[in-house]
Amino acid sequence: MSNITIQAPAAVASKRSTREWQQADSAHFLHPFTDFASLAKKGSRIITRAEGIYLWDSEGKKILDAMSGLWCVNVGYGQQALIDAATRQMKELPFYNAFFQTATPPAIELAELLAQVSPPQFQHVFYSSSGSESNDTIVRMVRRYWDILGQPERQVIIGRQNGYHGSTMAGASLGGMSGMHAQGGLPIPNIVHIDQPYWFENGKGMDPAEFGKVAAGWLEAKILEVGPEKVAAFIGEPVQGAGGVIVPPSTYWPEIQRICDQYGILLVSDEVICGFGRTGRWFGCETMGTKPDLMTFAKGVTSGYVPLGGVMVGDRVAKVLIEQGGDFNHGYTYSGHPVACAVAIANIKLIQQLKLVEHVREDVGPYLAQQFATLRDHPLVGSTETCGLMGAILLVKDKAKGETFAGELEVGMVCRGHCFGNGLIMRAVGDRMIIAPPLVITRAQVDEMMALIRRCLDLTLADVHAKGWL
Ligand SMILES: *Cc1c(COP(=O)(O)O)cnc(C)c1O
């Protein structure tokens, strides 16, 4: 049998009713970060197709996707260049590994392209398939770095409470999500956390610029507590995404950089959300004014069309690994997957052709900031903030006093329900309503999104009154 070909089945997922999909879903599919029993009762919403910044569900309802899937569909849905790149590569060479002293053209070409769009200290990449895996690589790589330099006692990595770095053992440990640490014996040893630079929770009464320095100072305090000779690295997201789009004061990151430099500690920027244009620069560290030693990326590198992630390795670390390191005993089957890399190349070239980074920085980003600020006159809105195309709206009980609703009321979830019902995907993190729309969004589409947001805030306010919460 020299040529076994398999007939493609007709459309894989075509003709079932919503109810049939939901039944099969709850019978067999355990969803991530989900209360399985409660979802089975409600039934999932079945998303069947997408175009641009819009999704359609199995009922034919059109939805404006203000979350870019899950922070990843930067170029929007339906981009033919990405589809063609995947198709072409699948036909030519769907897979080959990079373990056996081998490489494939897409993996090499993408490495070159990543070095071009990254800050100048980054000339090397280590590939993975997700943000979580990339942060696992970080733990292995920074500890290996200090090992090679003869300082194996430098094991401790400092992260932040309410930071998010993924869901594998190391990713979840680096992150500071209490709900995740409560399950499965996390964090793993030698990972510690400082508090987040969230002014509303930790800085009230302080000038934000002053607060930024105070919050960065918590890093220095932690370094001194642990012992500077034991600290390997600090990791943070330029803007916390999953934690609720928490934009730190502009004084925060430069002070973090100063402290890392002072103690010789590696600075790791988790760019899984902020990378590839989200903040109006190629990477969030450029917006925040830091010069990290390592950057993790995923999500936007392929606009989510296929899974890919990786670590950009700065010269300081690369030089040691390459010149003194010998074998680095770490890697994934899909490190440098040719199809994923081919899609990433097409994605990055499209971001360049469409000038999406400039579009965010000079056009829709400032426009979104201006529009979000107008929401502050709404009775439920305590504050708004944006950074590039990330935005957050804090729902409060009393604007004047800055008093929030009791957590158990889940006002954010009430608002999210109205968004779902009205054709808008906006996520709730506690009572922070957050968005991160595709970078291709136009001003007219921002207007359309703002009208939906206002309508949903009004509906939420009506509910809050009806329930007697105000
Ligand atoms: C999503 C995310 C991750 C994890 O990425 P996965 O691809 O889900 O493993 C890591 N860091 C940040 C900042 C993220 O937003």
XYZ file of C-alpha atoms and ligand atoms in Angstrom:
485
model
C 0.000 0.000 0.000
C 1.999 2.945 -1.220
C -0.514 5.705 -1.057
C -3.147 5.555 1.615
C -5.426 8.517 1.403
C -8.359 9.026 3.639
C -11.505 10.597 2.314
C -12.261 13.708 4.291
C -15.608 13.356 6.026
C -18.217 15.899 5.002
C -18.303 18.916 7.333
C -17.164 17.723 10.743
C -19.470 19.819 12.819
C -22.549 20.695 10.884
C -26.131 19.831 11.401
C -27.167 19.474 14.996
C -29.554 21.575 16.965
C -28.260 23.762 19.784
C -29.826 21.409 22.287
C -28.135 18.390 20.751
C -24.765 20.152 20.865
C -25.325 21.105 24.478
C -26.264 17.570 25.482
C -23.218 16.030 23.811
C -21.072 18.817 25.300
C -22.093 18.199 28.878
C -21.963 14.422 28.401
C -18.288 14.396 27.331
C -16.469 17.728 27.406
C -14.953 19.007 30.670
C -14.366 22.730 30.086
C -11.420 24.681 31.525
C -12.008 26.816 34.655
C -15.626 25.660 34.851
C -18.101 24.354 37.426
C -19.053 21.289 35.376
C -22.377 20.580 37.078
C -23.644 24.127 36.850
C -22.681 24.422 33.174
C -24.437 21.134 32.400
C -27.629 22.610 33.849
C -27.410 25.815 31.804
C -25.900 24.398 28.634
C -22.981 25.959 26.767
C -23.352 28.619 24.189
C -22.233 27.030 20.926
C -20.112 29.304 18.747
C -20.163 28.183 15.137
C -18.419 30.785 12.992
C -16.712 34.153 12.955
C -15.646 36.998 10.694
C -13.683 40.136 11.533
C -14.579 41.094 15.115
C -17.884 39.174 15.128
C -18.938 35.689 16.186
C -22.128 33.798 15.388
C -23.684 31.194 17.666
C -25.684 28.093 16.776
C -28.903 30.124 16.983
C -27.585 32.452 14.290
C -27.106 35.305 16.763
C -24.333 37.803 15.930
C -21.978 38.768 18.778
C -19.328 41.505 18.935
C -16.257 39.773 20.376
C -14.682 42.425 22.582
C -12.345 39.788 24.097
C -10.576 38.664 20.881
C -11.496 35.069 21.640
C -9.351 34.865 24.764
C -7.017 37.854 24.280
C -5.565 36.288 21.166
C -7.328 36.989 17.848
C -5.362 40.193 17.235
C -5.867 40.282 13.445
C -9.547 39.333 13.705
C -11.274 36.248 12.360
C -11.253 34.961 8.777
C -7.866 36.282 7.607
C -7.121 34.411 4.386
C -3.341 34.885 4.633
C -3.232 32.793 7.819
C -5.529 30.138 6.402
C -3.383 29.864 3.270
C -0.151 29.675 5.269
C -1.504 26.763 7.329
C -2.845 24.957 4.268
C 0.357 25.356 2.307
C 2.542 24.184 5.198
C 0.299 21.226 6.024
C 0.621 20.011 2.462
C 4.362 20.536 2.258
C 5.500 19.400 5.718
C 2.848 19.097 8.434
C 5.355 18.162 11.132
C 8.962 17.618 11.859
C 10.760 17.988 15.172
C 13.713 20.126 16.184
C 15.244 17.570 18.580
C 17.408 15.582 16.153
C 19.719 18.437 15.202
C 17.113 19.276 12.591
C 15.065 22.366 11.812
C 12.313 23.376 9.407
C 12.199 26.550 7.300
C 9.158 28.075 9.067
C 10.725 27.670 12.530
C 13.954 29.315 11.351
C 12.239 32.112 9.466
C 9.933 32.884 12.381
C 12.900 33.027 14.780
C 14.465 35.610 12.473
C 11.253 37.606 12.250
C 10.700 37.526 16.032
C 14.207 38.872 16.557
C 13.346 41.721 14.164
C 10.150 42.804 15.898
C 11.430 42.309 19.473
C 13.530 44.848 21.398
C 17.205 44.682 20.327
C 18.470 42.563 23.245
C 16.439 39.610 21.909
C 18.140 37.567 19.202
C 17.026 34.058 20.220
C 13.771 32.192 20.764
C 12.825 28.931 22.511
C 9.480 27.630 21.204
C 6.550 26.069 23.044
C 2.857 25.716 22.227
C 1.254 27.888 24.895
C 1.743 30.616 27.447
C 1.757 28.131 30.311
C 4.485 26.029 28.739
C 6.491 29.165 28.030
C 6.420 30.057 31.705
C 7.428 26.506 32.624
C 10.397 27.028 30.336
C 11.167 30.248 32.213
C 11.471 28.387 35.518
C 13.810 25.799 33.979
C 15.827 28.397 32.079
C 16.421 30.990 34.797
C 17.440 28.327 37.311
C 19.729 26.755 34.727
C 21.243 30.169 34.009
C 22.237 30.700 37.636
C 23.442 27.107 37.877
C 25.801 27.585 34.970
C 27.087 30.777 36.576
C 27.909 28.834 39.729
C 25.097 30.293 41.831
C 22.736 27.315 42.162
C 21.314 28.789 45.370
C 19.552 31.401 43.243
C 16.282 29.457 42.967
C 13.591 31.846 44.086
C 11.340 33.480 41.524
C 9.145 36.345 42.646
C 5.700 36.813 41.065
C 2.675 38.851 42.080
C -0.631 38.200 43.750
C -3.437 38.241 41.194
C -0.888 37.844 38.395
C -1.653 35.232 35.741
C 1.012 33.095 34.105
C -0.955 30.044 33.019
C -2.348 26.839 34.424
C 0.433 24.236 34.401
C 2.164 23.526 37.744
C 4.841 26.150 37.176
C 2.564 28.642 35.407
C -0.038 28.528 38.137
C 2.679 28.768 40.794
C 4.234 31.870 39.236
C 0.766 33.369 39.026
C -0.902 34.608 42.163
C -4.471 33.408 41.753
C -5.627 32.263 45.189
C -8.341 30.018 43.735
C -5.713 28.145 41.725
C -3.239 27.876 44.614
C -6.028 26.366 46.692
C -6.144 23.290 44.448
C -3.375 20.780 43.771
C -0.722 21.768 46.282
C 0.540 24.996 44.735
C 2.721 26.960 44.553
C 5.677 24.655 43.916
C 8.745 25.393 46.104
C 10.797 28.566 45.787
C 8.150 30.723 44.180
C 6.957 33.664 46.266
C 4.684 36.631 45.613
C 4.366 40.332 46.295
C 1.174 42.366 46.149
C -0.100 43.821 42.869
C 0.139 47.483 41.813
C -3.635 47.938 41.939
C -4.219 51.510 43.082
C -7.937 51.074 43.799
C -7.291 48.244 46.243
C -3.855 49.027 47.622
C -3.127 52.678 46.984
C -6.181 54.748 47.800
C -5.357 58.087 49.390
C -1.944 58.045 47.696
C -0.937 59.937 44.603
C -0.797 57.267 41.833
C 2.786 58.165 40.868
C 3.827 57.821 44.497
C 1.893 54.560 44.789
C 3.714 53.130 41.766
C 7.034 53.539 43.581
C 5.650 52.161 46.825
C 4.283 49.072 45.026
C 7.622 48.508 43.264
C 9.297 48.847 46.656
C 7.496 45.683 47.758
C 9.818 43.843 45.387
C 12.884 45.195 47.139
C 11.417 44.313 50.532
C 10.765 40.750 49.352
C 14.275 40.423 47.908
C 15.743 41.480 51.252
C 13.429 39.111 53.123
C 14.372 36.118 50.929
C 18.035 37.114 50.720
C 19.314 38.737 47.523
C 21.731 35.855 46.908
C 18.783 33.447 46.636
C 16.625 35.378 44.186
C 16.772 34.286 40.544
C 14.134 36.397 38.794
C 11.067 38.575 38.956
C 8.139 37.921 36.600
C 5.192 40.154 35.782
C 2.717 41.053 33.064
C 3.219 44.654 31.843
C -0.548 45.064 32.307
C -2.263 42.310 34.309
C -4.813 40.768 31.983
C -6.742 37.913 33.588
C -6.407 39.701 36.936
C -8.750 42.390 35.587
C -6.796 44.654 33.205
C -4.847 46.353 35.967
C -2.742 49.125 34.457
C 0.047 50.087 36.866
C 1.027 53.726 37.451
C 3.709 54.861 34.993
C 6.275 55.013 37.812
C 5.935 51.308 38.653
C 7.872 49.454 35.957
C 10.888 51.790 35.771
C 11.319 51.344 39.524
C 10.974 47.537 39.179
C 13.697 47.677 36.528
C 15.941 49.716 38.834
C 15.510 47.202 41.662
C 16.187 44.186 39.416
C 19.336 45.905 38.121
C 20.495 46.793 41.615
C 20.317 43.165 42.802
C 21.316 41.593 39.473
C 18.016 39.734 39.261
C 16.608 38.611 35.908
C 13.512 40.505 34.767
C 10.906 38.420 32.956
C 8.107 40.145 31.075
C 5.103 37.896 30.460
C 3.967 39.250 27.097
C 1.384 36.557 26.400
C -1.376 39.196 26.258
C 0.600 42.421 25.855
C 2.748 41.174 22.978
C 2.063 41.707 19.282
C 0.540 45.153 19.417
C -2.009 44.986 22.222
C -0.582 48.007 24.097
C 0.313 50.051 20.996
C 3.914 48.790 20.788
C 5.084 45.394 19.633
C 5.600 44.391 23.274
C 4.202 45.723 26.531
C 7.663 46.213 28.033
C 8.262 48.901 25.389
C 5.131 50.733 26.531
C 6.185 50.387 30.175
C 9.841 51.341 29.606
C 11.623 48.204 30.782
C 14.411 46.157 29.221
C 13.611 42.577 30.253
C 16.066 39.693 30.081
C 13.360 37.243 28.989
C 9.889 37.584 27.457
C 7.227 34.902 27.211
C 4.704 35.048 24.386
C 1.782 33.013 22.963
C -1.811 34.059 22.072
C -1.307 36.989 19.650
C 1.762 35.462 17.950
C -0.622 33.426 15.762
C -3.751 35.440 16.567
C -4.946 32.170 18.110
C -5.475 30.456 14.741
C -3.211 27.601 15.898
C -1.398 27.134 19.224
C 2.126 28.538 19.530
C 4.150 30.070 22.326
C 7.726 30.698 23.275
C 10.372 32.522 25.226
C 12.419 35.352 23.760
C 15.845 34.915 25.327
C 17.832 38.101 25.815
C 21.565 38.297 25.130
C 22.510 38.209 28.813
C 20.934 34.761 29.243
C 21.513 33.450 25.707
C 25.249 34.085 25.893
C 25.581 31.998 29.069
C 23.338 29.167 27.813
C 25.110 28.998 24.459
C 28.733 29.569 25.463
C 28.897 27.824 28.829
C 25.751 25.740 29.164
C 26.220 22.446 27.331
C 22.996 20.439 27.023
C 19.782 22.176 28.065
C 17.594 19.206 28.994
C 14.240 20.708 28.152
C 11.890 20.950 25.164
C 8.541 19.988 23.726
C 7.558 17.728 20.822
C 5.966 20.778 19.229
C 8.825 23.237 19.889
C 8.994 24.956 16.504
C 5.966 23.205 14.989
C 6.181 24.094 11.263
C 2.451 24.751 10.740
C 2.210 26.936 13.830
C 5.347 28.823 12.810
C 4.089 29.311 9.231
C 0.847 30.792 10.582
C 2.826 33.037 12.962
C 4.924 34.367 10.071
C 1.778 35.186 8.080
C 0.237 36.776 11.189
C 3.235 39.000 11.949
C 3.520 40.065 8.313
C -0.167 40.925 8.307
C 0.227 42.998 11.489
C 3.035 44.838 9.683
C 1.118 45.282 6.398
C -2.024 46.534 8.109
C 0.110 48.713 10.435
C -1.923 47.399 13.362
C 0.590 48.440 16.021
C 0.420 52.056 14.811
C -3.361 51.735 14.424
C -3.604 50.853 18.130
C -1.064 53.442 19.299
C -2.189 56.426 17.240
C -5.802 55.803 16.310
C -8.136 53.307 17.999
C -6.189 53.108 21.278
C -6.497 56.828 22.082
C -10.071 56.758 20.756
C -10.985 53.893 23.075
C -9.393 55.737 26.017
C -11.474 58.820 25.237
C -14.683 56.804 24.857
C -14.080 54.784 28.032
C -13.580 58.012 29.996
C -17.104 59.094 29.011
C -18.488 56.083 30.906
C -17.447 57.658 34.193
C -20.690 59.645 34.281
C -22.626 56.392 34.631
C -23.956 55.798 38.176
C -22.412 52.298 38.365
C -18.975 53.194 37.072
C -16.347 53.911 39.729
C -13.385 54.131 37.388
C -12.245 53.218 33.900
C -8.800 52.607 32.536
C -7.299 51.549 29.242
C -3.896 50.715 27.822
C -3.836 50.363 24.051
C -6.712 48.011 23.288
C -7.252 46.699 26.801
C -9.894 48.315 28.958
C -11.533 47.923 32.356
C -14.655 49.359 33.950
C -14.991 49.053 37.725
C -18.596 48.718 38.894
C -19.182 50.358 42.281
C -21.977 50.924 44.745
C -21.013 54.456 45.715
C -18.953 56.525 43.316
C -18.226 59.336 45.738
C -16.912 57.051 48.465
C -15.409 54.552 46.024
C -17.364 51.836 47.818
C -17.700 48.510 46.023
C -20.592 46.028 46.109
C -20.340 43.019 48.400
C -18.444 40.314 46.484
C -21.161 37.689 46.886
C -23.664 39.828 44.933
C -21.590 39.169 41.805
C -22.630 42.367 40.068
C -19.990 41.702 37.414
C -21.692 38.428 36.527
C -25.060 40.191 36.260
C -23.506 42.648 33.814
C -21.788 39.863 31.893
C -25.154 38.115 31.543
C -26.634 41.235 29.948
C -23.670 41.478 27.593
C -24.180 37.889 26.457
C -27.883 38.578 25.971
C -27.234 41.699 23.940
C -24.615 40.413 21.526
C -21.442 41.556 23.279
C -18.641 39.523 24.787
C -17.249 41.461 27.739
C -15.653 39.540 30.579
C -16.159 40.017 34.331
C -13.290 39.696 36.822
C -15.074 40.279 40.079
C -16.759 43.638 39.486
C -14.259 44.720 36.848
C -15.726 44.482 33.338
C -12.910 44.031 30.863
C -12.357 44.144 27.124
C -9.512 43.465 24.708
C -10.999 43.647 21.195
C -9.205 42.558 18.003
C -6.628 45.121 16.898
C -8.405 45.467 13.530
C -11.393 47.148 15.231
C -12.363 50.464 13.592
C -13.585 53.660 15.254
C -17.112 52.958 13.991
C -16.945 49.506 15.579
C -15.674 51.042 18.837
C -18.789 53.256 18.738
C -20.958 50.190 18.207
C -19.239 48.444 21.123
C -19.650 51.507 23.379
C -23.392 51.638 22.635
C -23.695 47.982 23.642
C -21.634 48.579 26.795
C -23.835 51.525 27.818
C -26.984 49.503 27.218
C -25.653 46.641 29.349
C -24.596 49.007 32.140
C -28.121 50.488 32.137
C -29.701 47.033 32.277
C -27.350 46.106 35.135
C -28.264 49.302 36.991
C -31.968 48.486 36.593
C -31.308 45.013 38.045
C -29.301 46.424 40.914
C -32.209 48.749 41.775
C -34.795 45.987 41.380
C -32.850 43.710 43.727
C -32.478 46.523 46.257
C -28.677 46.428 46.159
C -28.452 50.205 45.927
C -3.200 33.291 28.882
C -1.970 33.634 29.608
C -1.006 32.673 29.917
C -1.226 31.208 29.659
O -1.312 30.918 28.317
P -1.961 29.537 27.847
O -1.745 29.553 26.368
O -3.394 29.555 28.275
O -1.211 28.444 28.508
C 0.171 33.080 30.498
N 0.395 34.372 30.793
C -0.510 35.325 30.530
C -0.195 36.741 30.843
C -1.735 34.988 29.954
O -2.646 35.916 29.739
